[in-house]
Amino acid sequence: MCRLRILALCLSVGAASAAENGRARVDWISESPTCEAGKSLHTAVRMAINPGWHTYWVNPGDAGMKTSIEWKLPAGWVADSLGYPAPERFSTGDLASFGYKGTVLFPVTLTAPPDFAGTARLEATLSWLACSDGACIPGEAEISIEIQAGPFSLCSDAGIISDAREQIPVDRNGDFKLEVSEQAKLLVLKISPRHPKAPELAQTFAFPASPDAIPPTAEIRFGGVPDTGSWKATVPKSEYATASIRELELVLVSPGPGAATKGVDRPISLVWRKSH
Amino acid sequence: MKSIIHATIAGAFGLIAAHAAEIGKPAPEFSEKNTSGETVSLTDFKGKVIVLEWVNYGCPFVKKHYSTGNLPKLQETYTGKEVVWLTISSAAEGKQGYYDSAKMAEVSKEQENKASHTLMDTDGTMGKAYDAKVTPHMFIINKDGVLVYDGAIDSDPKDPATADKLFANALDAVLAGTAVEKPKNKPYGCGVKY
């Protein structure tokens, strides 16, 4: 395929669908304007949030509303769930929330039906809440992309989509065991490696993906437990936790450049479920 | 390492001790001006059941409860049963939801608010005494001045008609003298704009 034609197709993939309200511009970008029948395609919902505003993670924290999506796909097309990058914490007085500022990409993998031919128009509605220090505005965007049946070709957005996919928390429950125990109004979180090749986690800190277990204002930082090879963090239990915590999902992130140890270079997700 | 844990634990207890409003304990005192400039205090209502409703008419969650008529209907129903209903704005000047008293009175009327009073807690002291986190955030104080509910108006922001009526059920229980099922639960909403 001639480069100019690919470029033209890439530009038209999501161009007509950019929507702006709720203090953010949203569009849907794709790594390729084309996809073969039965194959998968990496795309991303891109949200450019106005300066001074933020939107929310799966666990929004003390206030706010999770960013969510509703799909309207042609027959046979499948979208996996929206990928949420690791958030940052926004604090206002005694309240804290988890979410995003600036430009954030939510990766989505689409799979074409086995009989895909011609052009498919995929639609979705993204809903969110954008808040600043002083106000909250809801947002809703109807977004769409058009994909043509054909061999894979590369759009310039493929680079940022690939980078975004690399930063989605990856399930590492096979490498680490997370245990949660309760001590009065505190939770003791312990992570143990399952095998000698599991990476070092000292100085990583965590965000709770499960709402209502740990107060959003609590900083969750893991320290090494001497002579055991495991890591521990002690945090308050949320005032909203029901009698006893039965499940907790954590997203662990590295403290960043300049930290004493490298920690993890990609956010990891660990889940604990209480056994009976 | 040990000192980090001790500091964290001390911090945790500090966080817990700071909350003045506790279920089962006497409700924190308050004294605020309503939109007509009159001072309204907890002690004015001895022997009455009191509802506190934190509001921000700019917050989409609050807008939903007013535009569907849900909150005005609750206000009308329960003030009709001798409940004192106080709508409180703790928005700081310049932030979403803040209006001066005259404008707040006007907006309340437009929204068909039927509370006994709307209180202007612009400096946030009442909000912080109760640890009001979001709008809407609901509290119920029983006839003996004890805080018996601190939580959400209902279970789901999507549709007041089908959500589990956490607050209304709690208020019915208080009026009937029976136990409140979920006295403390997490309210959804926009952060209070202190």
Short mmCIF file of C-alpha atoms in Angstrom, two decimals:
data_model
loop_
_atom_site.label_atom_id
_atom_site.label_comp_id
_atom_site.label_asym_id
_atom_site.label_seq_id
_atom_site.Cartn_x
_atom_site.Cartn_y
_atom_site.Cartn_z
CA MET A 1 0.00 0.00 0.00
CA CYS A 2 1.37 3.48 -0.89
CA ARG A 3 2.39 5.55 2.19
CA LEU A 4 0.18 8.49 1.30
CA ARG A 5 -2.88 6.27 1.16
CA ILE A 6 -2.07 4.76 4.57
CA LEU A 7 -1.62 8.25 5.98
CA ALA A 8 -4.97 9.36 4.58
CA LEU A 9 -6.70 6.30 6.06
CA CYS A 10 -4.99 6.82 9.43
CA LEU A 11 -6.12 10.42 9.55
CA SER A 12 -9.70 9.45 8.89
CA VAL A 13 -9.80 6.59 11.44
CA GLY A 14 -11.11 8.68 14.32
CA ALA A 15 -11.00 12.20 12.95
CA ALA A 16 -14.72 12.84 12.81
CA SER A 17 -15.30 11.70 16.34
CA ALA A 18 -13.30 14.00 18.61
CA ALA A 19 -15.72 15.32 21.21
CA GLU A 20 -15.16 18.16 23.65
CA ASN A 21 -17.08 18.92 26.85
CA GLY A 22 -16.57 18.12 30.52
CA ARG A 23 -13.28 20.03 30.33
CA ALA A 24 -11.65 17.38 28.11
CA ARG A 25 -11.30 16.50 24.42
CA VAL A 26 -11.79 12.82 23.68
CA ASP A 27 -10.96 10.85 20.55
CA TRP A 28 -10.38 7.25 19.55
CA ILE A 29 -7.08 6.36 17.87
CA SER A 30 -5.87 3.16 16.26
CA GLU A 31 -2.49 1.59 15.47
CA SER A 32 -3.74 0.70 12.00
CA PRO A 33 -6.61 1.85 9.78
CA THR A 34 -7.05 -1.72 8.61
CA CYS A 35 -7.54 -5.09 10.24
CA GLU A 36 -7.87 -8.62 8.90
CA ALA A 37 -10.86 -10.83 9.60
CA GLY A 38 -10.56 -12.58 12.97
CA LYS A 39 -7.50 -10.57 14.02
CA SER A 40 -6.99 -8.12 16.86
CA LEU A 41 -6.23 -4.42 16.69
CA HIS A 42 -4.75 -2.17 19.36
CA THR A 43 -6.56 1.11 19.80
CA ALA A 44 -6.88 3.68 22.56
CA VAL A 45 -9.42 6.19 23.81
CA ARG A 46 -7.45 9.39 24.24
CA MET A 47 -8.57 12.05 26.71
CA ALA A 48 -6.87 15.46 26.72
CA ILE A 49 -7.92 17.08 30.00
CA ASN A 50 -7.88 20.88 30.35
CA PRO A 51 -5.16 22.23 32.66
CA GLY A 52 -6.29 22.56 36.27
CA TRP A 53 -8.80 19.67 35.93
CA HIS A 54 -8.60 15.94 36.59
CA THR A 55 -10.71 12.87 35.82
CA TYR A 56 -10.98 9.63 37.77
CA TRP A 57 -9.55 6.11 38.04
CA VAL A 58 -11.45 2.84 38.67
CA ASN A 59 -11.36 3.71 42.34
CA PRO A 60 -12.09 7.42 42.28
CA GLY A 61 -11.26 7.81 45.99
CA ASP A 62 -13.13 10.07 48.39
CA ALA A 63 -15.13 11.85 45.70
CA GLY A 64 -15.69 11.81 41.97
CA MET A 65 -16.82 9.19 39.49
CA LYS A 66 -15.00 6.42 37.64
CA THR A 67 -14.35 7.07 33.93
CA SER A 68 -16.41 4.46 32.08
CA ILE A 69 -17.32 3.40 28.56
CA GLU A 70 -20.32 1.88 26.79
CA TRP A 71 -19.71 0.13 23.47
CA LYS A 72 -21.88 0.13 20.36
CA LEU A 73 -20.11 -2.34 18.08
CA PRO A 74 -21.18 -3.95 14.81
CA ALA A 75 -22.10 -7.63 15.01
CA GLY A 76 -19.16 -9.92 15.73
CA TRP A 77 -16.73 -7.24 16.91
CA VAL A 78 -15.39 -7.60 20.43
CA ALA A 79 -13.75 -4.99 22.65
CA ASP A 80 -11.79 -6.09 25.71
CA SER A 81 -12.11 -3.94 28.81
CA LEU A 82 -10.79 -0.38 28.90
CA GLY A 83 -7.21 -0.30 30.22
CA TYR A 84 -6.68 2.13 33.09
CA PRO A 85 -3.16 3.48 33.54
CA ALA A 86 -1.88 3.78 37.12
CA PRO A 87 -3.34 7.00 38.58
CA GLU A 88 -1.94 9.81 40.61
CA ARG A 89 -3.36 11.10 43.87
CA PHE A 90 -5.09 14.51 44.03
CA SER A 91 -5.46 15.96 47.51
CA THR A 92 -7.79 18.78 48.51
CA GLY A 93 -7.82 19.41 52.22
CA ASP A 94 -8.75 16.16 53.97
CA LEU A 95 -9.96 14.46 50.83
CA ALA A 96 -7.98 12.51 48.27
CA SER A 97 -8.95 11.14 44.88
CA PHE A 98 -7.21 8.99 42.29
CA GLY A 99 -7.15 9.91 38.63
CA TYR A 100 -5.51 11.66 35.75
CA LYS A 101 -4.45 15.05 34.47
CA GLY A 102 -3.08 16.17 31.13
CA THR A 103 -3.45 13.62 28.34
CA VAL A 104 -4.31 10.03 29.23
CA LEU A 105 -4.71 7.03 26.94
CA PHE A 106 -7.05 4.15 27.84
CA PRO A 107 -5.96 1.22 25.63
CA VAL A 108 -8.58 -1.09 24.13
CA THR A 109 -7.97 -4.18 22.01
CA LEU A 110 -10.60 -4.82 19.36
CA THR A 111 -11.09 -8.15 17.60
CA ALA A 112 -12.68 -8.32 14.14
CA PRO A 113 -15.24 -11.02 13.35
CA PRO A 114 -14.06 -14.00 11.23
CA ASP A 115 -16.11 -12.75 8.26
CA PHE A 116 -14.99 -9.10 8.41
CA ALA A 117 -15.05 -7.41 5.02
CA GLY A 118 -15.52 -3.83 3.82
CA THR A 119 -15.63 -1.05 6.41
CA ALA A 120 -16.80 -1.22 10.01
CA ARG A 121 -17.86 1.77 12.06
CA LEU A 122 -17.40 1.21 15.80
CA GLU A 123 -19.01 3.56 18.32
CA ALA A 124 -18.76 4.14 22.02
CA THR A 125 -19.85 6.60 24.69
CA LEU A 126 -17.27 7.64 27.26
CA SER A 127 -18.61 9.13 30.52
CA TRP A 128 -16.54 10.93 33.12
CA LEU A 129 -16.45 13.62 35.77
CA ALA A 130 -13.84 16.37 35.58
CA CYS A 131 -13.08 18.28 38.78
CA SER A 132 -10.85 21.18 39.64
CA ASP A 133 -10.15 22.59 43.05
CA GLY A 134 -13.34 24.60 42.83
CA ALA A 135 -15.85 22.73 40.66
CA CYS A 136 -16.96 19.45 39.08
CA ILE A 137 -18.33 19.13 35.52
CA PRO A 138 -19.64 15.90 33.99
CA GLY A 139 -18.51 14.89 30.51
CA GLU A 140 -19.86 12.55 27.90
CA ALA A 141 -18.44 11.92 24.45
CA GLU A 142 -19.78 9.85 21.57
CA ILE A 143 -16.69 8.59 19.79
CA SER A 144 -16.22 6.38 16.76
CA ILE A 145 -13.62 4.86 14.50
CA GLU A 146 -13.78 3.35 11.05
CA ILE A 147 -11.72 0.28 10.28
CA GLN A 148 -11.30 -1.22 6.81
CA ALA A 149 -10.83 -4.91 6.18
CA GLY A 150 -7.35 -5.51 4.88
CA PRO A 151 -3.77 -6.27 5.84
CA PHE A 152 -2.37 -4.48 8.86
CA SER A 153 -0.60 -1.17 8.21
CA LEU A 154 0.98 1.24 10.63
CA CYS A 155 -0.40 4.64 11.72
CA SER A 156 1.85 7.14 13.53
CA ASP A 157 -0.37 6.71 16.61
CA ALA A 158 0.87 3.13 16.87
CA GLY A 159 3.85 4.38 18.90
CA ILE A 160 1.89 6.13 21.64
CA ILE A 161 -0.63 3.29 21.77
CA SER A 162 2.14 0.77 22.25
CA ASP A 163 3.72 2.92 25.01
CA ALA A 164 0.34 3.28 26.72
CA ARG A 165 -0.21 -0.49 26.65
CA GLU A 166 3.17 -0.98 28.32
CA GLN A 167 2.06 1.17 31.25
CA ILE A 168 -1.20 -0.60 32.02
CA PRO A 169 -0.82 -2.52 35.31
CA VAL A 170 0.05 -6.12 34.57
CA ASP A 171 -1.20 -9.03 36.65
CA ARG A 172 1.76 -10.48 38.55
CA ASN A 173 -0.09 -12.78 40.92
CA GLY A 174 2.05 -15.63 39.56
CA ASP A 175 5.22 -13.91 40.82
CA PHE A 176 3.98 -12.47 44.11
CA LYS A 177 1.60 -13.41 46.89
CA LEU A 178 -0.32 -10.58 48.54
CA GLU A 179 -1.71 -11.20 52.01
CA VAL A 180 -3.87 -8.86 54.07
CA SER A 181 -4.39 -9.16 57.80
CA GLU A 182 -6.34 -6.90 60.12
CA GLN A 183 -5.01 -5.52 63.41
CA ALA A 184 -7.69 -3.42 65.12
CA LYS A 185 -8.17 -0.38 62.83
CA LEU A 186 -5.13 -1.18 60.71
CA LEU A 187 -4.42 -3.41 57.74
CA VAL A 188 -1.08 -5.13 57.38
CA LEU A 189 -0.24 -5.77 53.73
CA LYS A 190 2.45 -8.34 53.02
CA ILE A 191 3.91 -9.28 49.65
CA SER A 192 6.07 -12.38 49.29
CA PRO A 193 7.86 -13.48 46.14
CA ARG A 194 6.74 -16.85 44.83
CA HIS A 195 10.09 -17.67 43.23
CA PRO A 196 13.68 -16.35 43.29
CA LYS A 197 13.37 -14.46 39.99
CA ALA A 198 10.58 -12.14 41.17
CA PRO A 199 11.72 -8.49 41.03
CA GLU A 200 12.65 -6.35 44.05
CA LEU A 201 9.74 -4.31 45.42
CA ALA A 202 11.35 -2.15 48.12
CA GLN A 203 10.16 1.46 47.95
CA THR A 204 7.30 0.76 45.59
CA PHE A 205 4.11 2.40 46.64
CA ALA A 206 0.58 1.33 45.94
CA PHE A 207 -2.86 2.57 45.05
CA PRO A 208 -5.96 0.61 46.13
CA ALA A 209 -8.02 -0.41 43.09
CA SER A 210 -10.67 -1.79 45.45
CA PRO A 211 -12.74 1.07 46.87
CA ASP A 212 -13.61 1.37 50.56
CA ALA A 213 -10.84 -0.74 52.02
CA ILE A 214 -8.09 1.83 52.60
CA PRO A 215 -8.62 5.60 53.01
CA PRO A 216 -7.48 7.39 49.83
CA THR A 217 -5.40 9.81 51.90
CA ALA A 218 -3.21 6.98 53.24
CA GLU A 219 0.15 6.59 51.56
CA ILE A 220 0.85 2.90 50.98
CA ARG A 221 4.59 2.39 50.82
CA PHE A 222 6.25 -1.02 51.00
CA GLY A 223 9.42 -1.57 52.97
CA GLY A 224 11.56 -4.72 52.99
CA VAL A 225 11.14 -7.05 55.97
CA PRO A 226 14.68 -8.07 57.03
CA ASP A 227 15.67 -11.75 56.61
CA THR A 228 12.42 -12.75 54.94
CA GLY A 229 12.68 -11.46 51.36
CA SER A 230 9.17 -10.01 51.65
CA TRP A 231 7.78 -6.50 51.83
CA LYS A 232 5.27 -4.97 54.18
CA ALA A 233 3.08 -1.88 54.49
CA THR A 234 0.78 -0.95 57.38
CA VAL A 235 -2.19 1.28 56.59
CA PRO A 236 -5.38 2.42 58.30
CA LYS A 237 -8.59 0.55 57.47
CA SER A 238 -11.19 2.71 55.72
CA GLU A 239 -13.98 4.04 57.93
CA TYR A 240 -16.31 2.60 55.29
CA ALA A 241 -14.93 -0.95 55.31
CA THR A 242 -17.60 -3.48 56.21
CA ALA A 243 -16.91 -5.80 59.12
CA SER A 244 -13.92 -7.50 57.58
CA ILE A 245 -12.10 -7.00 54.30
CA ARG A 246 -12.62 -9.92 51.94
CA GLU A 247 -10.79 -8.73 48.84
CA LEU A 248 -8.15 -6.18 47.98
CA GLU A 249 -6.61 -5.26 44.64
CA LEU A 250 -3.49 -3.10 44.67
CA VAL A 251 -1.67 -1.40 41.83
CA LEU A 252 2.02 -1.06 42.65
CA VAL A 253 4.15 1.61 41.02
CA SER A 254 7.80 2.46 41.16
CA PRO A 255 8.82 5.62 43.03
CA GLY A 256 10.54 7.00 39.94
CA PRO A 257 14.03 8.17 39.04
CA GLY A 258 16.39 8.90 41.92
CA ALA A 259 14.89 6.26 44.19
CA ALA A 260 17.33 4.05 46.07
CA THR A 261 16.15 0.91 44.29
CA LYS A 262 14.62 0.58 40.88
CA GLY A 263 11.47 -1.21 41.95
CA VAL A 264 9.18 -2.15 39.10
CA ASP A 265 9.39 -0.44 35.71
CA ARG A 266 5.82 -1.19 34.82
CA PRO A 267 2.88 -0.96 37.25
CA ILE A 268 1.79 -4.33 38.59
CA SER A 269 -1.55 -5.49 39.86
CA LEU A 270 -1.89 -7.89 42.79
CA VAL A 271 -5.09 -9.27 44.25
CA TRP A 272 -5.78 -10.88 47.62
CA ARG A 273 -8.97 -12.73 48.42
CA LYS A 274 -9.78 -13.98 51.89
CA SER A 275 -9.89 -17.79 52.02
CA HIS A 276 -12.53 -19.38 54.21
CA MET B 1 11.99 0.63 58.87
CA LYS B 2 10.49 0.30 62.34
CA SER B 3 10.27 4.10 62.73
CA ILE B 4 8.37 4.32 59.44
CA ILE B 5 5.80 1.84 60.76
CA HIS B 6 5.52 3.70 64.08
CA ALA B 7 5.05 6.98 62.27
CA THR B 8 2.44 5.42 60.03
CA ILE B 9 0.55 3.96 63.01
CA ALA B 10 0.71 7.28 64.89
CA GLY B 11 -0.52 9.00 61.77
CA ALA B 12 -3.32 6.47 61.43
CA PHE B 13 -4.54 7.03 64.98
CA GLY B 14 -4.29 10.79 64.47
CA LEU B 15 -6.51 10.48 61.42
CA ILE B 16 -9.06 8.42 63.33
CA ALA B 17 -9.10 10.68 66.43
CA ALA B 18 -9.69 13.85 64.35
CA HIS B 19 -13.27 12.92 63.35
CA ALA B 20 -15.60 14.83 65.65
CA ALA B 21 -18.83 13.33 64.29
CA GLU B 22 -19.32 9.71 65.31
CA ILE B 23 -22.33 7.43 65.01
CA GLY B 24 -23.80 6.84 68.46
CA LYS B 25 -22.21 9.97 69.95
CA PRO B 26 -23.77 13.42 70.48
CA ALA B 27 -23.86 15.32 67.19
CA PRO B 28 -21.37 18.20 66.96
CA GLU B 29 -22.70 21.65 67.87
CA PHE B 30 -23.24 24.14 65.09
CA SER B 31 -24.41 27.72 64.73
CA GLU B 32 -24.75 29.15 61.21
CA LYS B 33 -26.69 31.88 59.45
CA ASN B 34 -29.49 30.88 57.13
CA THR B 35 -30.16 32.64 53.82
CA SER B 36 -32.30 35.23 55.64
CA GLY B 37 -29.42 36.11 57.94
CA GLU B 38 -30.92 34.45 61.04
CA THR B 39 -28.69 32.34 63.27
CA VAL B 40 -29.67 28.68 63.37
CA SER B 41 -28.13 26.35 65.98
CA LEU B 42 -28.32 22.68 66.94
CA THR B 43 -29.70 23.73 70.34
CA ASP B 44 -32.75 25.38 68.68
CA PHE B 45 -34.11 21.93 67.87
CA LYS B 46 -33.95 19.98 71.13
CA GLY B 47 -36.25 16.98 70.99
CA LYS B 48 -36.57 16.98 67.19
CA VAL B 49 -35.15 14.68 64.54
CA ILE B 50 -32.76 16.67 62.33
CA VAL B 51 -31.54 15.96 58.80
CA LEU B 52 -28.38 17.60 57.44
CA GLU B 53 -28.01 17.66 53.66
CA TRP B 54 -24.81 19.03 52.14
CA VAL B 55 -25.55 20.75 48.80
CA ASN B 56 -23.79 22.18 45.77
CA TYR B 57 -26.30 23.03 43.04
CA GLY B 58 -23.48 22.92 40.47
CA CYS B 59 -22.50 19.33 41.21
CA PRO B 60 -23.99 16.88 38.66
CA PHE B 61 -24.92 14.36 41.38
CA VAL B 62 -26.90 17.01 43.30
CA LYS B 63 -28.46 18.29 40.06
CA LYS B 64 -29.82 14.82 39.39
CA HIS B 65 -31.53 14.62 42.78
CA TYR B 66 -33.16 18.01 42.31
CA SER B 67 -34.12 17.79 38.63
CA THR B 68 -35.85 14.44 39.20
CA GLY B 69 -37.66 15.99 42.18
CA ASN B 70 -36.18 13.36 44.46
CA LEU B 71 -34.69 15.67 47.11
CA PRO B 72 -37.53 18.23 47.13
CA LYS B 73 -39.99 15.35 47.63
CA LEU B 74 -37.96 13.93 50.54
CA GLN B 75 -37.73 17.41 52.08
CA GLU B 76 -41.47 17.96 51.77
CA THR B 77 -42.41 14.51 53.03
CA TYR B 78 -40.25 14.58 56.12
CA THR B 79 -40.67 18.21 57.17
CA GLY B 80 -44.35 17.24 57.08
CA LYS B 81 -43.50 14.67 59.76
CA GLU B 82 -41.90 17.28 62.05
CA VAL B 83 -38.35 16.53 60.95
CA VAL B 84 -36.11 19.60 60.84
CA TRP B 85 -34.34 19.57 57.47
CA LEU B 86 -31.23 21.69 57.08
CA THR B 87 -29.60 22.12 53.66
CA ILE B 88 -26.01 23.30 54.07
CA SER B 89 -23.59 24.87 51.65
CA SER B 90 -19.95 24.73 52.73
CA ALA B 91 -18.59 26.03 49.42
CA ALA B 92 -15.92 28.68 49.83
CA GLU B 93 -16.46 31.99 48.08
CA GLY B 94 -15.52 31.71 44.40
CA LYS B 95 -15.93 27.93 44.25
CA GLN B 96 -18.66 25.93 42.53
CA GLY B 97 -21.89 26.00 44.51
CA TYR B 98 -21.13 29.26 46.31
CA TYR B 99 -23.70 32.04 46.13
CA ASP B 100 -24.25 34.98 48.46
CA SER B 101 -27.26 34.59 50.78
CA ALA B 102 -29.71 36.43 48.54
CA LYS B 103 -28.70 34.50 45.45
CA MET B 104 -28.66 31.19 47.37
CA ALA B 105 -32.24 31.86 48.49
CA GLU B 106 -33.18 32.50 44.86
CA VAL B 107 -31.43 29.36 43.57
CA SER B 108 -32.98 27.24 46.35
CA LYS B 109 -36.41 28.41 45.31
CA GLU B 110 -35.70 27.67 41.63
CA GLN B 111 -34.57 24.17 42.59
CA GLU B 112 -37.75 23.75 44.66
CA ASN B 113 -35.76 23.11 47.81
CA LYS B 114 -38.23 22.61 50.67
CA ALA B 115 -35.82 22.43 53.60
CA SER B 116 -36.59 24.14 56.92
CA HIS B 117 -33.47 26.30 56.42
CA THR B 118 -30.51 26.62 54.07
CA LEU B 119 -27.35 27.36 56.05
CA MET B 120 -24.43 29.39 54.72
CA ASP B 121 -21.34 27.59 56.04
CA THR B 122 -18.97 29.54 53.79
CA ASP B 123 -16.00 29.20 56.16
CA GLY B 124 -16.53 25.42 56.28
CA THR B 125 -16.55 25.06 60.09
CA MET B 126 -19.80 23.08 60.17
CA GLY B 127 -18.74 20.90 57.24
CA LYS B 128 -15.47 20.08 58.93
CA ALA B 129 -17.12 19.42 62.29
CA TYR B 130 -19.23 16.74 60.58
CA ASP B 131 -16.51 15.72 58.12
CA ALA B 132 -18.86 16.36 55.21
CA LYS B 133 -16.93 14.97 52.26
CA VAL B 134 -19.11 15.22 49.19
CA THR B 135 -22.37 16.61 47.88
CA PRO B 136 -24.87 15.11 48.49
CA HIS B 137 -23.83 13.86 51.96
CA MET B 138 -26.63 13.07 54.43
CA PHE B 139 -26.67 13.00 58.25
CA ILE B 140 -29.49 12.20 60.67
CA ILE B 141 -29.57 13.31 64.32
CA ASN B 142 -32.18 11.66 66.54
CA LYS B 143 -34.45 13.30 69.17
CA ASP B 144 -31.77 12.85 71.83
CA GLY B 145 -29.20 14.75 69.80
CA VAL B 146 -27.24 11.62 68.86
CA LEU B 147 -25.81 11.15 65.36
CA VAL B 148 -27.44 8.03 63.89
CA TYR B 149 -26.71 8.27 60.16
CA ASP B 150 -23.73 9.50 58.14
CA GLY B 151 -23.70 8.49 54.50
CA ALA B 152 -25.15 8.41 51.05
CA ILE B 153 -28.58 9.49 49.92
CA ASP B 154 -28.89 6.18 48.06
CA SER B 155 -26.87 3.32 46.64
CA ASP B 156 -26.43 4.37 43.02
CA PRO B 157 -26.01 7.73 41.33
CA LYS B 158 -27.50 6.48 38.06
CA ASP B 159 -31.21 6.51 38.95
CA PRO B 160 -32.80 7.74 42.19
CA ALA B 161 -35.98 5.83 41.32
CA THR B 162 -34.34 2.40 41.33
CA ALA B 163 -31.47 2.86 43.78
CA ASP B 164 -31.52 1.41 47.30
CA LYS B 165 -32.92 4.29 49.42
CA LEU B 166 -30.26 4.17 52.13
CA PHE B 167 -30.99 7.60 53.65
CA ALA B 168 -34.81 7.45 53.44
CA ASN B 169 -34.86 3.96 54.94
CA ALA B 170 -32.63 5.15 57.76
CA LEU B 171 -34.89 8.13 58.46
CA ASP B 172 -37.98 5.90 58.50
CA ALA B 173 -36.24 3.67 61.04
CA VAL B 174 -35.34 6.66 63.23
CA LEU B 175 -38.95 7.92 63.17
CA ALA B 176 -40.27 4.43 63.95
CA GLY B 177 -37.78 3.97 66.77
CA THR B 178 -36.17 0.92 65.15
CA ALA B 179 -32.49 0.31 64.45
CA VAL B 180 -30.87 1.97 61.42
CA GLU B 181 -29.54 -0.73 59.09
CA LYS B 182 -26.49 0.95 57.55
CA PRO B 183 -25.75 3.95 59.78
CA LYS B 184 -22.39 4.70 58.20
CA ASN B 185 -21.75 4.20 54.51
CA LYS B 186 -19.74 5.89 51.82
CA PRO B 187 -21.55 8.74 50.07
CA TYR B 188 -20.91 9.35 46.35
CA GLY B 189 -20.63 12.85 44.94
CA CYS B 190 -18.40 15.81 44.16
CA GLY B 191 -15.94 16.80 46.88
CA VAL B 192 -17.19 19.63 49.10
CA LYS B 193 -15.52 22.79 47.79
CA TYR B 194 -14.05 24.09 51.06
#
